[in-house]
C-alpha cells in the first residue's frame, strides 16, 4: 500500500503504480483543482460517518463513497472525506475544522473504512514526524538553494540532523536544534566525533 501526499497525486504517478501492481491512497488538495472540486461536489451529506477517532485535541471522521463514474482520475475506485476537528491550543474552547479528500484504487471488498483510516493515520504520522519538521522547524519551503544537486544535499542534511536528534531521544526537534546550535561542540558530541 502506497500512501502519498498531494505532490504525488498526478496521473502519471498513478499509471506508473498501476503498471507495477501497486495499491495506493492519495491525498487531494489544491494542486488538483478539478479533481478536488469533483470530490467536494460528491453527496457527502448523505453519507454516514464510516469511522471516527479521538485524540487529546482532535476528533477525526471518515466518509467513504464508491466511485463508478464521474471522477476524472485513472483507476480511482473510492473517494474519502476526512474531517479533522481540532481544539485550539491558545483558545481551548474553540475548534478548527479541516476537510481533506483522498482517493484510492482499492475497492470496498479490499479495504474497509477502518483499514483506510489506519493507512491514512499512518501516513499522517510520517508527515508529522518528518515532513512537518522539515517544513516548519527547518523552513525547507523557503530555502534559497535551487540549483544542481544542492536541494537534494540540503534535504539529506536536514534528514540526517532530524535522525540524529531522534536517535538521541530528543522528541522536540526545534528545541534540540536550538540546544545544539548554541555550542559547536554539542553536534560533534551527539555524533560521537569528540
Backbone as a printed PyTorch tensor [residue, N CA C, xyz], in Angstrom:
tensor([[[  0.8570,  -1.1780,   0.0000],
         [  0.0000,   0.0000,   0.0000],
         [  0.8950,   1.2300,   0.0000]],

        [[  0.6690,   2.0830,  -0.9560],
         [  1.4280,   3.3230,  -1.0450],
         [  0.4990,   4.4680,  -0.6800]],

        [[  0.8950,   5.2560,   0.2900],
         [  0.1680,   6.4690,   0.6300],
         [  1.0500,   7.6350,   0.2300]],

        [[  0.4390,   8.6910,  -0.2610],
         [  1.2320,   9.8270,  -0.7090],
         [  0.4550,  11.1100,  -0.5000]],

        [[  1.2160,  12.1790,  -0.3480],
         [  0.5930,  13.4850,  -0.1850],
         [  0.2370,  14.0460,  -1.5550]],

        [[ -0.1950,  15.2780,  -1.5680],
         [ -0.7340,  15.8770,  -2.7820],
         [  0.2820,  15.9980,  -3.9070]],

        [[  1.5480,  16.0680,  -3.5920],
         [  2.5700,  16.1820,  -4.6350],
         [  2.5170,  14.9970,  -5.5910]],

        [[  2.2300,  13.8140,  -5.0870],
         [  2.2190,  12.6010,  -5.9060],
         [  0.8450,  12.3020,  -6.5130]],

        [[ -0.1260,  13.1450,  -6.2630],
         [ -1.4660,  12.9430,  -6.8170],
         [ -1.4850,  13.4450,  -8.2620]],

        [[ -0.8070,  12.7080,  -9.1130],
         [ -0.6810,  13.0530, -10.5300],
         [ -1.0230,  11.8180, -11.3540]],

        [[ -1.6040,  12.0210, -12.5090],
         [ -1.9900,  10.9120, -13.3890],
         [ -0.8110,  10.0030, -13.7180]],

        [[  0.3400,  10.5980, -14.0690],
         [  1.4800,   9.7690, -14.4640],
         [  1.9830,   8.9030, -13.3140]],

        [[  1.8690,   9.3950, -12.0820],
         [  2.2760,   8.5870, -10.9320],
         [  1.3440,   7.3930, -10.7410]],

        [[  0.0380,   7.6440, -10.8980],
         [ -0.9510,   6.5730, -10.7310],
         [ -0.7770,   5.5170, -11.8160]],

        [[ -0.5540,   5.9380, -13.0340],
         [ -0.3490,   4.9880, -14.1260],
         [  0.9110,   4.1630, -13.8750]],

        [[  1.9710,   4.8150, -13.4190],
         [  3.2190,   4.1210, -13.0760],
         [  2.9670,   3.0560, -12.0030]],

        [[  2.2290,   3.4180, -10.9580],
         [  1.9300,   2.4680,  -9.8770],
         [  1.0630,   1.3140, -10.3730]],

        [[  0.0520,   1.6310, -11.1860],
         [ -0.8480,   0.5940, -11.6960],
         [ -0.1020,  -0.4100, -12.5620]],

        [[  0.8410,   0.0750, -13.3680],
         [  1.6190,  -0.8270, -14.2270],
         [  2.4610,  -1.8030, -13.4090]],

        [[  2.7590,  -1.4550, -12.1750],
         [  3.5700,  -2.3080, -11.3090],
         [  2.7500,  -3.0620, -10.2730]],

        [[  1.4440,  -2.9450, -10.3560],
         [  0.5650,  -3.6850,  -9.4540],
         [  0.4800,  -3.1180,  -8.0530]],

        [[  0.9000,  -1.8800,  -7.8650],
         [  0.8580,  -1.2690,  -6.5360],
         [ -0.5390,  -0.7310,  -6.2400]],

        [[ -0.8960,  -0.7200,  -4.9800],
         [ -2.1500,  -0.1470,  -4.4950],
         [ -1.8390,   1.1860,  -3.8530]],

        [[ -2.7960,   2.1330,  -3.8900],
         [ -2.4740,   3.4760,  -3.4180],
         [ -3.6700,   4.1890,  -2.7980]],

        [[ -3.3240,   5.1390,  -1.9370],
         [ -4.2520,   6.1430,  -1.4120],
         [ -3.5340,   7.4770,  -1.5760]],

        [[ -4.2030,   8.4450,  -2.2250],
         [ -3.5880,   9.7420,  -2.4790],
         [ -4.4450,  10.8610,  -1.8980]],

        [[ -3.8140,  11.7870,  -1.2300],
         [ -4.4920,  12.9700,  -0.7200],
         [ -4.6750,  13.9540,  -1.8670]],

        [[ -5.8330,  14.5800,  -1.9150],
         [ -6.1440,  15.5310,  -2.9820],
         [ -6.3740,  16.9000,  -2.3550]],

        [[ -5.5650,  17.8680,  -2.7700],
         [ -5.7300,  19.2420,  -2.2800],
         [ -5.7170,  20.1880,  -3.4720]],

        [[ -5.2630,  21.3930,  -3.2400],
         [ -5.3110,  22.4410,  -4.2430],
         [ -4.4710,  22.2110,  -5.4780]],

        [[ -3.5330,  21.2730,  -5.4380],
         [ -2.7180,  21.0340,  -6.6270],
         [ -3.5260,  20.3690,  -7.7340]],

        [[ -4.6550,  19.8190,  -7.4130],
         [ -5.5510,  19.1860,  -8.3780],
         [ -6.9190,  19.8640,  -8.2640]],

        [[ -7.0190,  21.0850,  -8.7600],
         [ -8.2450,  21.8700,  -8.5810],
         [ -9.4860,  21.1680,  -9.1360]],

        [[ -9.3820,  20.6220, -10.3450],
         [-10.5290,  19.9690, -10.9760],
         [-10.9530,  18.7270, -10.1850]],

        [[ -9.9910,  17.8930,  -9.8340],
         [-10.2790,  16.6800,  -9.0670],
         [-10.8190,  17.0330,  -7.6840]],

        [[-10.2190,  18.0270,  -7.0270],
         [-10.6840,  18.4590,  -5.7080],
         [-12.1340,  18.9320,  -5.7810]],

        [[-12.4600,  19.7130,  -6.8050],
         [-13.8310,  20.1930,  -6.9690],
         [-14.7910,  19.0310,  -7.1990]],

        [[-14.3920,  18.0310,  -7.9750],
         [-15.2320,  16.8570,  -8.2060],
         [-15.5020,  16.1160,  -6.8950]],

        [[-14.4600,  15.9460,  -6.0950],
         [-14.6190,  15.2300,  -4.8230],
         [-15.4890,  16.0220,  -3.8530]],

        [[-15.2670,  17.3310,  -3.7830],
         [-16.0580,  18.1660,  -2.8710],
         [-17.5330,  18.1740,  -3.2630]],

        [[-17.8250,  17.9990,  -4.5550],
         [-19.2040,  18.0450,  -5.0360],
         [-19.9680,  16.7250,  -4.8280]],

        [[-19.3010,  15.6830,  -4.4000],
         [-19.9860,  14.4100,  -4.1570],
         [-20.9980,  14.5830,  -3.0160]],

        [[-22.0160,  13.7440,  -2.9380],
         [-23.0870,  13.9120,  -1.9410],
         [-22.6730,  13.4710,  -0.5290]],

        [[-21.6950,  14.1390,   0.0540],
         [-21.1520,  13.7320,   1.3520],
         [-22.1690,  13.8430,   2.4870]],

        [[-23.0940,  14.7930,   2.3910],
         [-24.0810,  14.9580,   3.4760],
         [-24.9590,  13.7200,   3.6350]],

        [[-25.1590,  12.9960,   2.5520],
         [-25.9980,  11.7980,   2.5950],
         [-25.2320,  10.5580,   3.0620]],

        [[-23.9230,  10.6960,   3.2310],
         [-23.0810,   9.5500,   3.5950],
         [-22.8390,   9.5570,   5.1060]],

        [[-23.1590,   8.4600,   5.7820],
         [-22.8790,   8.4130,   7.2220],
         [-21.3750,   8.2730,   7.4840]],

        [[-20.9650,   8.6830,   8.6790],
         [-19.5660,   8.5060,   9.0690],
         [-19.2550,   7.0170,   9.1040]],

        [[-18.1600,   6.6430,   8.4460],
         [-17.7530,   5.2420,   8.4280],
         [-16.9270,   4.8970,   9.6590]],

        [[-16.0420,   5.7970,  10.0440],
         [-15.2400,   5.6080,  11.2510],
         [-15.0300,   6.9610,  11.8980]],

        [[-14.6760,   6.9270,  13.1560],
         [-14.2790,   8.1520,  13.8550],
         [-13.2070,   7.7760,  14.8600]],

        [[-12.3870,   8.7490,  15.1730],
         [-11.3230,   8.5270,  16.1340],
         [-11.1190,   9.7810,  16.9550]],

        [[-10.6190,   9.5930,  18.1470],
         [-10.4330,  10.7200,  19.0460],
         [ -9.0010,  10.7320,  19.5620]],

        [[ -8.4320,  11.9080,  19.5870],
         [ -7.1410,  12.1260,  20.2150],
         [ -7.3410,  13.1140,  21.3440]],

        [[ -6.2390,  13.5570,  21.9410],
         [ -6.3520,  14.5170,  23.0370],
         [ -6.9710,  15.8320,  22.5750]],

        [[ -6.6020,  16.2640,  21.3790],
         [ -7.0650,  17.5520,  20.8840],
         [ -7.8010,  17.4470,  19.5600]],

        [[ -8.0640,  16.2490,  19.0690],
         [ -8.5840,  16.1010,  17.7150],
         [ -9.6640,  15.0260,  17.6450]],

        [[-10.6850,  15.3060,  16.8380],
         [-11.7150,  14.3240,  16.5200],
         [-11.6720,  14.1530,  15.0040]],

        [[-11.5740,  12.9010,  14.5370],
         [-11.4850,  12.6110,  13.1090],
         [-12.6780,  11.7620,  12.6860]],

        [[-13.2570,  12.1190,  11.5420],
         [-14.3060,  11.2850,  10.9660],
         [-13.9460,  10.9860,   9.5200]],

        [[-14.3580,   9.8200,   9.0630],
         [-14.0790,   9.3810,   7.7030],
         [-15.3830,   8.9550,   7.0480]],

        [[-15.5900,   9.4620,   5.8320],
         [-16.7020,   9.0230,   4.9990],
         [-16.1040,   8.4490,   3.7340]],

        [[-16.7330,   7.3800,   3.2160],
         [-16.2090,   6.7040,   2.0330],
         [-17.3450,   6.4980,   1.0340]],

        [[-17.0560,   6.8060,  -0.2400],
         [-18.0020,   6.5870,  -1.3370],
         [-17.3460,   5.7440,  -2.4160]],

        [[-18.0760,   4.7830,  -2.9300],
         [-17.5920,   4.0230,  -4.0770],
         [-17.7940,   4.8800,  -5.3200]],

        [[-16.7870,   4.9090,  -6.1720],
         [-16.8450,   5.7010,  -7.3980],
         [-17.0240,   4.7430,  -8.5650]],

        [[-18.0990,   4.9260,  -9.3050],
         [-18.2570,   4.1270, -10.5170],
         [-17.9940,   4.9910, -11.7430]],

        [[-18.4970,   6.2090, -11.7180],
         [-18.2400,   7.1710, -12.7870],
         [-18.2210,   8.5660, -12.1740]],

        [[-17.8070,   9.5210, -12.9530],
         [-17.9010,  10.9010, -12.5040],
         [-16.6300,  11.5000, -11.9500]],

        [[-15.6520,  10.6960, -11.6420],
         [-14.3770,  11.2280, -11.1690],
         [-13.3600,  11.0250, -12.2860]],

        [[-12.8110,  12.1080, -12.7450],
         [-11.8840,  12.0760, -13.8680],
         [-10.4580,  11.8470, -13.3630]],

        [[-10.2010,  10.6020, -12.9480],
         [ -8.8690,  10.2350, -12.4750],
         [ -8.6960,   8.7360, -12.6990]],

        [[ -7.5770,   8.3150, -13.2740],
         [ -7.4240,   6.8970, -13.6180],
         [ -7.4010,   5.9810, -12.3900]],

        [[ -8.1190,   4.8750, -12.4990],
         [ -8.1240,   3.7880, -11.5230],
         [ -8.7670,   4.1410, -10.1750]],

        [[ -9.3550,   5.3130, -10.0220],
         [ -9.9850,   5.6820,  -8.7540],
         [-11.2100,   4.8100,  -8.5180]],

        [[-11.2750,   4.1460,  -7.3770],
         [-12.3900,   3.2580,  -7.0590],
         [-13.2200,   3.7690,  -5.8810]],

        [[-12.5720,   4.4550,  -4.9330],
         [-13.2810,   5.0010,  -3.7850],
         [-12.7940,   6.4140,  -3.5070]],

        [[-13.7210,   7.2380,  -3.0310],
         [-13.3940,   8.5950,  -2.6040],
         [-13.5610,   8.6640,  -1.0960]],

        [[-12.7100,   9.4390,  -0.4520],
         [-12.7440,   9.5580,   1.0000],
         [-12.8350,  11.0270,   1.3890]],

        [[-13.6110,  11.2820,   2.4160],
         [-13.6490,  12.6060,   3.0190],
         [-13.2160,  12.4530,   4.4660]],

        [[-12.1480,  13.1310,   4.8250],
         [-11.6430,  13.0690,   6.1940],
         [-11.8480,  14.4450,   6.8040]],

        [[-12.5350,  14.4740,   7.9240],
         [-12.7750,  15.7410,   8.6030],
         [-12.0670,  15.6890,   9.9530]],

        [[-11.1940,  16.6910,  10.1760],
         [-10.4570,  16.7660,  11.4420],
         [-10.9050,  18.0200,  12.1810]],

        [[-11.3880,  17.8060,  13.3760],
         [-11.8110,  18.9150,  14.2320],
         [-10.8320,  18.9960,  15.3930]],

        [[-10.1090,  20.1210,  15.4640],
         [ -9.0570,  20.2650,  16.4670],
         [ -9.3690,  21.3780,  17.4600]],

        [[ -9.0510,  21.0930,  18.7160],
         [ -9.1460,  22.1070,  19.7570],
         [ -7.9270,  23.0040,  19.6530]],

        [[ -8.1300,  24.2910,  19.6760],
         [ -7.0230,  25.2270,  19.5710],
         [ -6.2430,  25.2710,  20.8870]],

        [[ -4.9370,  25.3560,  20.7950],
         [ -4.1030,  25.4170,  21.9910],
         [ -4.2730,  26.7540,  22.6910]],

        [[ -4.3040,  27.8340,  21.9140],
         [ -4.3830,  29.1730,  22.5030],
         [ -5.7730,  29.4980,  23.0510]],

        [[ -6.8120,  28.8500,  22.5060],
         [ -8.1770,  29.0580,  22.9780],
         [ -8.8690,  27.6980,  23.0610]],

        [[ -8.6910,  26.9740,  24.1760],
         [ -9.1600,  25.5820,  24.2750],
         [-10.6500,  25.3630,  24.0440]],

        [[-11.4670,  26.3990,  24.1530],
         [-12.9040,  26.2220,  23.9380],
         [-13.2920,  26.4060,  22.4760]],

        [[-12.3260,  26.7650,  21.6350],
         [-12.5870,  26.9510,  20.2060],
         [-11.9620,  25.8170,  19.4090]],

        [[-12.5860,  25.5220,  18.2790],
         [-12.1290,  24.4430,  17.4190],
         [-11.8760,  24.9650,  16.0100]],

        [[-10.9890,  24.2810,  15.3020],
         [-10.8260,  24.4990,  13.8730],
         [-11.2000,  23.1870,  13.1890]],

        [[-11.7940,  23.2920,  12.0230],
         [-12.1860,  22.1010,  11.2750],
         [-11.5150,  22.1320,   9.9140]],

        [[-10.9300,  20.9940,   9.5390],
         [-10.2890,  20.8590,   8.2390],
         [-10.8900,  19.6450,   7.5410]],

        [[-11.2460,  19.8270,   6.2760],
         [-11.7650,  18.7290,   5.4740],
         [-10.7470,  18.4090,   4.3940]],

        [[-10.3800,  17.1410,   4.3160],
         [ -9.3930,  16.6690,   3.3500],
         [-10.0380,  15.5530,   2.5360]],

        [[ -9.7150,  15.5210,   1.2570],
         [-10.2280,  14.4600,   0.3920],
         [ -9.0800,  13.5550,  -0.0410]],

        [[ -9.4280,  12.3140,  -0.3250],
         [ -8.4430,  11.3510,  -0.8170],
         [ -9.1510,  10.4110,  -1.7830]],

        [[ -8.3500,   9.7360,  -2.5910],
         [ -8.8680,   8.7180,  -3.4970],
         [ -7.9890,   7.4840,  -3.3750]],

        [[ -8.5710,   6.3580,  -3.7010],
         [ -7.8160,   5.1090,  -3.6770],
         [ -8.2840,   4.2160,  -4.8230]],

        [[ -7.4050,   3.3350,  -5.2380],
         [ -7.7750,   2.3730,  -6.2710],
         [ -8.3710,   1.1060,  -5.6540]],

        [[ -8.3670,   1.0120,  -4.3460],
         [ -8.9030,  -0.1800,  -3.6720],
         [-10.4290,  -0.1580,  -3.6560]],

        [[-11.0160,  -1.2740,  -3.9960],
         [-12.4660,  -1.3980,  -3.9460],
         [-12.8800,  -1.7630,  -2.5230]],

        [[-14.1610,  -1.6030,  -2.2410],
         [-14.6620,  -1.7570,  -0.8750],
         [-14.3620,  -3.1380,  -0.3000]],

        [[-14.3660,  -4.2060,  -1.1020],
         [-14.0860,  -5.5370,  -0.5690],
         [-12.6080,  -5.7270,  -0.2380]],

        [[-11.7360,  -4.8430,  -0.7270],
         [-10.2950,  -4.9180,  -0.4340],
         [ -9.8720,  -4.0040,   0.7080]],

        [[-10.6690,  -2.9920,   0.9870],
         [-10.2870,  -2.0310,   2.0320],
         [-11.5360,  -1.4670,   2.6970]],

        [[-11.7640,  -1.8960,   3.9010],
         [-12.8720,  -1.3920,   4.6930],
         [-12.4980,  -0.0270,   5.2710]],

        [[-13.4690,   0.7600,   5.7000],
         [-13.1770,   2.0960,   6.2210],
         [-12.1560,   2.1260,   7.3590]],

        [[-12.2260,   1.1720,   8.2790],
         [-11.2710,   1.1650,   9.4000],
         [ -9.8390,   0.9890,   8.8960]],

        [[ -9.6500,   0.1420,   7.8750],
         [ -8.3150,  -0.0610,   7.3200],
         [ -7.8450,   1.1920,   6.5770]],

        [[ -8.7410,   1.8060,   5.8190],
         [ -8.3870,   3.0510,   5.1290],
         [ -7.9790,   4.1240,   6.1360]],

        [[ -8.7400,   4.2370,   7.2150],
         [ -8.4180,   5.2250,   8.2490],
         [ -7.0500,   4.9410,   8.8660]],

        [[ -6.7340,   3.6760,   9.0930],
         [ -5.4310,   3.3150,   9.6760],
         [ -4.2870,   3.6780,   8.7300]],

        [[ -4.4610,   3.4280,   7.4430],
         [ -3.4140,   3.7780,   6.4770],
         [ -3.2170,   5.2920,   6.4130]],

        [[ -4.3180,   6.0190,   6.4370],
         [ -4.2190,   7.4850,   6.3800],
         [ -3.5460,   8.0190,   7.6410]],

        [[ -3.9160,   7.5050,   8.8010],
         [ -3.2730,   7.9440,  10.0530],
         [ -1.7870,   7.6010,  10.0360]],

        [[ -1.4300,   6.4330,   9.5040],
         [ -0.0220,   6.0640,   9.3940],
         [  0.7410,   7.0300,   8.5080]],

        [[  0.1070,   7.4380,   7.4150],
         [  0.7510,   8.4160,   6.5300],
         [  0.9250,   9.7480,   7.2450]],

        [[ -0.1030,  10.1970,   7.9650],
         [ -0.0040,  11.4700,   8.6770],
         [  1.0570,  11.4180,   9.7720]],

        [[  1.2560,  10.2490,  10.3630],
         [  2.3150,  10.1270,  11.3700],
         [  3.6730,  10.4110,  10.7390]],

        [[  3.8830,   9.8970,   9.5230],
         [  5.1330,  10.1820,   8.8070],
         [  5.2090,  11.6650,   8.4780]],

        [[  4.1180,  12.2170,   7.9890],
         [  4.0860,  13.6400,   7.6560],
         [  4.4580,  14.4850,   8.8720]],

        [[  3.8690,  14.1510,  10.0180],
         [  4.1040,  14.9510,  11.2220],
         [  5.5120,  14.7960,  11.7660]],

        [[  6.0850,  13.6140,  11.6670],
         [  7.4100,  13.3810,  12.2370],
         [  8.5430,  13.8510,  11.3340]],

        [[  8.3540,  13.8070,  10.0270],
         [  9.4530,  14.1350,   9.1190],
         [  9.1570,  15.3880,   8.3130]],

        [[  8.1100,  15.3390,   7.5060],
         [  7.8550,  16.4310,   6.5760],
         [  7.5050,  17.7320,   7.2910]],

        [[  6.6610,  17.6660,   8.3120],
         [  6.2790,  18.8760,   9.0280],
         [  7.5050,  19.4940,   9.6970]],

        [[  8.3600,  18.6550,  10.2810],
         [  9.5820,  19.1670,  10.9190],
         [ 10.4650,  19.8450,   9.8790]],

        [[ 10.6160,  19.2300,   8.7130],
         [ 11.4260,  19.8470,   7.6520],
         [ 10.8130,  21.1590,   7.1900]],

        [[  9.5000,  21.1720,   7.0140],
         [  8.8290,  22.3620,   6.5050],
         [  8.7870,  23.4990,   7.5230]],

        [[  8.5280,  23.1700,   8.7810],
         [  8.3280,  24.2170,   9.7860],
         [  9.6100,  24.5160,  10.5600]],

        [[ 10.2120,  23.5060,  11.1860],
         [ 11.3940,  23.7490,  12.0050],
         [ 12.5750,  24.2100,  11.1660]],

        [[ 12.7950,  23.5550,  10.0270],
         [ 13.9340,  23.9010,   9.1770],
         [ 13.5470,  24.8080,   8.0120]],

        [[ 12.2650,  25.2100,   7.9440],
         [ 11.7720,  26.1700,   6.9470],
         [ 12.1970,  25.7910,   5.5290]],

        [[ 12.0830,  24.5100,   5.2160],
         [ 12.5620,  23.9680,   3.9460],
         [ 11.9420,  24.6470,   2.7260]],

        [[ 10.6580,  25.0060,   2.8260],
         [  9.9820,  25.5830,   1.6650],
         [ 10.5540,  26.9330,   1.2470]],

        [[ 11.1950,  27.6500,   2.1590],
         [ 11.7720,  28.9570,   1.8010],
         [ 13.2690,  28.8800,   1.5200]],

        [[ 13.7990,  27.6870,   1.3810],
         [ 15.2230,  27.5340,   1.0880],
         [ 15.5650,  28.2090,  -0.2310]],

        [[ 16.7030,  28.8900,  -0.2640],
         [ 17.1720,  29.5680,  -1.4730],
         [ 18.0510,  28.6620,  -2.3240]],

        [[ 18.3330,  27.4590,  -1.8470],
         [ 19.1650,  26.5140,  -2.5880],
         [ 18.2850,  25.8640,  -3.6530]],

        [[ 18.5640,  26.1470,  -4.9420],
         [ 17.6670,  25.6870,  -6.0010],
         [ 18.3720,  25.0760,  -7.2120]],

        [[ 19.6800,  25.0970,  -7.2600],
         [ 20.3450,  24.6280,  -8.4810],
         [ 21.1690,  23.3740,  -8.2360]],

        [[ 21.3650,  22.6290,  -9.3210],
         [ 22.1900,  21.4260,  -9.2550],
         [ 21.6410,  20.4260,  -8.2620]],

        [[ 22.5530,  19.7790,  -7.5500],
         [ 22.1570,  18.7970,  -6.5360],
         [ 22.0080,  19.4300,  -5.1580]],

        [[ 22.1260,  20.7500,  -5.0970],
         [ 22.0160,  21.4600,  -3.8200],
         [ 20.7620,  21.1480,  -3.0270]],

        [[ 19.5590,  21.1740,  -3.6440],
         [ 18.3500,  20.8780,  -2.8710],
         [ 18.3560,  19.4730,  -2.2670]],

        [[ 18.8420,  18.4760,  -3.0300],
         [ 18.8960,  17.1110,  -2.5180],
         [ 19.8970,  16.9840,  -1.3740]],

        [[ 21.0510,  17.6660,  -1.5110],
         [ 22.0700,  17.6320,  -0.4540],
         [ 21.5300,  18.2680,   0.8190]],

        [[ 20.8580,  19.4190,   0.6830],
         [ 20.3130,  20.0840,   1.8660],
         [ 19.2160,  19.2370,   2.5160]],

        [[ 18.3670,  18.6040,   1.7170],
         [ 17.3280,  17.7320,   2.2770],
         [ 17.9610,  16.5610,   3.0190]],

        [[ 19.0360,  15.9910,   2.4580],
         [ 19.7340,  14.8780,   3.1190],
         [ 20.3410,  15.3430,   4.4420]],

        [[ 20.9210,  16.5430,   4.4650],
         [ 21.4990,  17.0690,   5.7130],
         [ 20.4190,  17.3240,   6.7630]],

        [[ 19.2850,  17.8890,   6.3400],
         [ 18.1780,  18.1080,   7.2970],
         [ 17.6850,  16.7720,   7.8410]],

        [[ 17.5010,  15.7870,   6.9610],
         [ 17.0350,  14.4700,   7.4150],
         [ 18.0450,  13.8030,   8.3410]],

        [[ 19.3320,  13.9760,   8.0560],
         [ 20.3740,  13.4200,   8.9340],
         [ 20.3250,  14.0830,  10.3060]],

        [[ 20.1280,  15.3930,  10.3310],
         [ 20.0440,  16.1050,  11.6100],
         [ 18.8240,  15.6350,  12.4080]],

        [[ 17.6880,  15.5210,  11.7360],
         [ 16.4670,  15.0550,  12.4110],
         [ 16.6760,  13.6320,  12.9420]],

        [[ 17.2510,  12.7690,  12.1110],
         [ 17.5080,  11.3870,  12.5340],
         [ 18.4620,  11.3030,  13.7140]],

        [[ 19.5280,  12.1090,  13.7030],
         [ 20.4920,  12.1050,  14.8160],
         [ 19.8250,  12.5710,  16.1040]],

        [[ 19.0110,  13.6080,  16.0200],
         [ 18.3310,  14.1110,  17.2190],
         [ 17.3240,  13.0830,  17.7430]],

        [[ 16.5640,  12.4590,  16.8470],
         [ 15.5910,  11.4440,  17.2970],
         [ 16.2970,  10.2250,  17.8920]],

        [[ 17.4210,   9.8040,  17.2890],
         [ 18.1880,   8.6680,  17.8150],
         [ 18.6920,   8.9620,  19.2200]],

        [[ 19.0030,  10.2310,  19.4760],
         [ 19.4700,  10.6360,  20.8040],
         [ 18.3270,  10.7690,  21.8030]],

        [[ 17.0990,  10.5160,  21.3530],
         [ 15.9540,  10.5700,  22.2630],
         [ 15.2980,  11.9320,  22.3480]],

        [[ 15.6840,  12.8380,  21.5050],
         [ 15.1020,  14.1830,  21.5220],
         [ 13.7910,  14.1330,  20.7440]],

        [[ 12.7020,  14.5230,  21.3900],
         [ 11.3970,  14.4630,  20.7430],
         [ 10.9610,  15.8070,  20.1820]],

        [[ 11.4290,  16.8940,  20.7590],
         [ 11.1170,  18.2180,  20.2480],
         [ 12.3020,  18.6810,  19.4210]],

        [[ 12.2090,  18.5180,  18.1150],
         [ 13.3370,  18.7770,  17.2270],
         [ 13.7320,  20.2510,  17.2470]],

        [[ 12.7780,  21.1550,  17.3370],
         [ 13.1070,  22.5900,  17.3660],
         [ 13.9710,  22.9120,  18.5880]],

        [[ 13.5730,  22.4110,  19.7510],
         [ 14.3530,  22.6720,  20.9700],
         [ 15.7170,  21.9990,  20.8950]],

        [[ 15.7710,  20.7770,  20.3700],
         [ 17.0400,  20.0680,  20.2190],
         [ 17.9800,  20.7900,  19.2610]],

        [[ 17.4250,  21.3120,  18.1780],
         [ 18.2360,  22.0570,  17.2130],
         [ 18.8000,  23.3210,  17.8580]],

        [[ 17.9530,  24.0580,  18.5820],
         [ 18.4360,  25.2770,  19.2590],
         [ 19.5200,  24.9430,  20.2700]],

        [[ 19.3160,  23.8870,  21.0540],
         [ 20.3000,  23.4960,  22.0650],
         [ 21.6550,  23.1890,  21.4190]],

        [[ 21.6540,  22.4260,  20.3400],
         [ 22.9070,  22.0350,  19.6970],
         [ 23.5340,  23.1760,  18.9050]],

        [[ 22.7260,  24.1460,  18.4880],
         [ 23.2630,  25.2840,  17.7380],
         [ 24.0020,  26.2730,  18.6420]],

        [[ 23.7400,  26.2320,  19.9320],
         [ 24.3500,  27.2050,  20.8540],
         [ 25.8180,  26.9130,  21.1640]],

        [[ 26.2450,  25.6830,  20.9340],
         [ 27.6300,  25.3080,  21.2460],
         [ 28.1060,  24.3440,  20.1580]],

        [[ 29.1430,  24.7390,  19.4340],
         [ 29.5910,  23.9420,  18.2920],
         [ 30.1080,  22.5560,  18.6820]],

        [[ 30.4310,  22.3370,  19.9540],
         [ 30.8930,  21.0110,  20.3540],
         [ 29.7280,  20.0350,  20.5680]],

        [[ 28.5300,  20.5380,  20.7750],
         [ 27.3790,  19.6650,  21.0320],
         [ 27.0200,  18.7750,  19.8470]],

        [[ 26.9240,  19.3030,  18.6080],
         [ 26.6070,  18.3950,  17.4940],
         [ 27.6800,  17.3270,  17.2980]],

        [[ 28.9370,  17.6940,  17.5170],
         [ 30.0380,  16.7180,  17.3790],
         [ 29.9050,  15.6270,  18.4430]],

        [[ 29.5750,  16.0260,  19.6680],
         [ 29.3850,  15.0510,  20.7450],
         [ 28.1760,  14.1560,  20.4450]],

        [[ 27.1270,  14.7360,  19.8860],
         [ 25.9400,  13.9660,  19.5300],
         [ 26.2870,  12.8720,  18.5210]],

        [[ 27.1730,  13.1850,  17.6030],
         [ 27.5770,  12.2370,  16.5670],
         [ 28.7470,  11.3450,  16.9970]],

        [[ 29.2380,  11.5570,  18.2190],
         [ 30.3430,  10.7520,  18.7260],
         [ 31.6740,  11.0890,  18.0780]],

        [[ 31.8500,  12.3260,  17.6490],
         [ 33.0900,  12.7380,  16.9640],
         [ 34.0960,  13.3720,  17.9220]],

        [[ 33.7150,  13.7590,  19.1000],
         [ 34.6680,  14.4360,  20.0100],
         [ 35.6060,  13.4770,  20.6870]]])
